[in-house]
Amino acid sequence: MGIVVRTPNRVDLAGGTLDIYPLYLFEGGSVTVNIAIQLWSTTTIEKQRDLKIHLKSDDLKKEILFESFEACHVNNELDLLCRAVLYYAPKQGFKMTTKNEAPHGSGLGASSALLMAVSAGLNELGKSGLSIAEIIDVGSSLEAQTIRIPTGKQDYLAAMHGGINAFRFSEAGITRHKIDYSRKEIEALESRMILSYTGIPHFSGENNWTIMRRYIDGESSTVSALRNIKGTALKMRDAVIKRDWDAIAELLKEEWENRKALAVGVTTPVVEHLMAKAKEAGAKASKLCGAGGGGCMITWVDPDKKERVSKVLAKEGASLLPFKVSEEGLQIQSDRSSKKISLSKKTLKS
């Protein structure tokens, strides 16, 4: 079996972009509310008797074979995987296969979730002993090196912890507020959410870099929109805690209006068409996941309208993605054990 690691993807309800350092410091702290979902990013590591390192991405249909660790290099089609290998520096040969269940450019944090699975697998292979917080910090640095743009951490956090969370970012670091729902309450939430892929892949880094640059330059519309996003996220956290479904719907609309004000390209004619059709069919609110520009969309409905709205979205060209809330985060199985990595409270508050 070797080592098999999987991590959940996430849908973000509010507060995205303000998880990027140092934007949240400029605003005196921020909150991001997200939900881990059972669309998985998976890494399998098989030990080899020789010293070759074989990297294979099933969903990207790319693979690279290095004759040894010393031959491994970056700036290739699997750059991020190579950077992780070079950082964790395994002392043996192996074949690593990766796969994302989410569509490419989904906005569900799939690439970040996969990086966490890869990193945790390499951490296990080499017995490096890094904590969850340390794996997240390293991953954030590696991804920034690959995309050449600052990265946020909400995707890593959802992948590692699972569940429904409000993450606070401040001068003191990251604080996790785990929002506990009963199974019945989770089912009530799931019955109100539709997840669909718009058919337009997106690259969140480009939008986030544009937003950060405009904020630092003091562009008033961007500064105002980010402050509105922060306020909406705080209200969303309270609404999710209270299980106030109507308030969540209103705040999703508010979040989407705030996000569209951040930069040109956050929305597209196709996205606006899908949202309009969903509203005509009875949807209460829709927003794109992640930084926008395409990818996946969440649509909030009353349970009795879910089937009708889903059919309309499918008819208009969106791909429906059935999902469940993932109460578990990072999961590791190996020849030696099956476990969930425990949180190091010294490096990340829970």
PDB file of C-alpha atoms in Angstrom, residues 58 65 82 120 135 184 244 251 292:
ATOM      1  CA  ASP A  58      -3.329  11.654 -12.883  1.00  0.00           C
ATOM      2  CA  LEU A  65      11.071  10.522 -13.805  1.00  0.00           C
ATOM      3  CA  CYS A  82       9.336  18.965  -7.208  1.00  0.00           C
ATOM      4  CA  ALA A 120       2.140  15.245   4.732  1.00  0.00           C
ATOM      5  CA  ILE A 135       3.578  21.855   7.098  1.00  0.00           C
ATOM      6  CA  LYS A 184     -28.931  16.781  11.427  1.00  0.00           C
ATOM      7  CA  ASP A 244     -29.481  31.343  10.564  1.00  0.00           C
ATOM      8  CA  LEU A 251     -24.566  37.507   3.439  1.00  0.00           C
ATOM      9  CA  GLY A 292     -13.507  34.626  -8.775  1.00  0.00           C
TER      10      GLY A 292
END
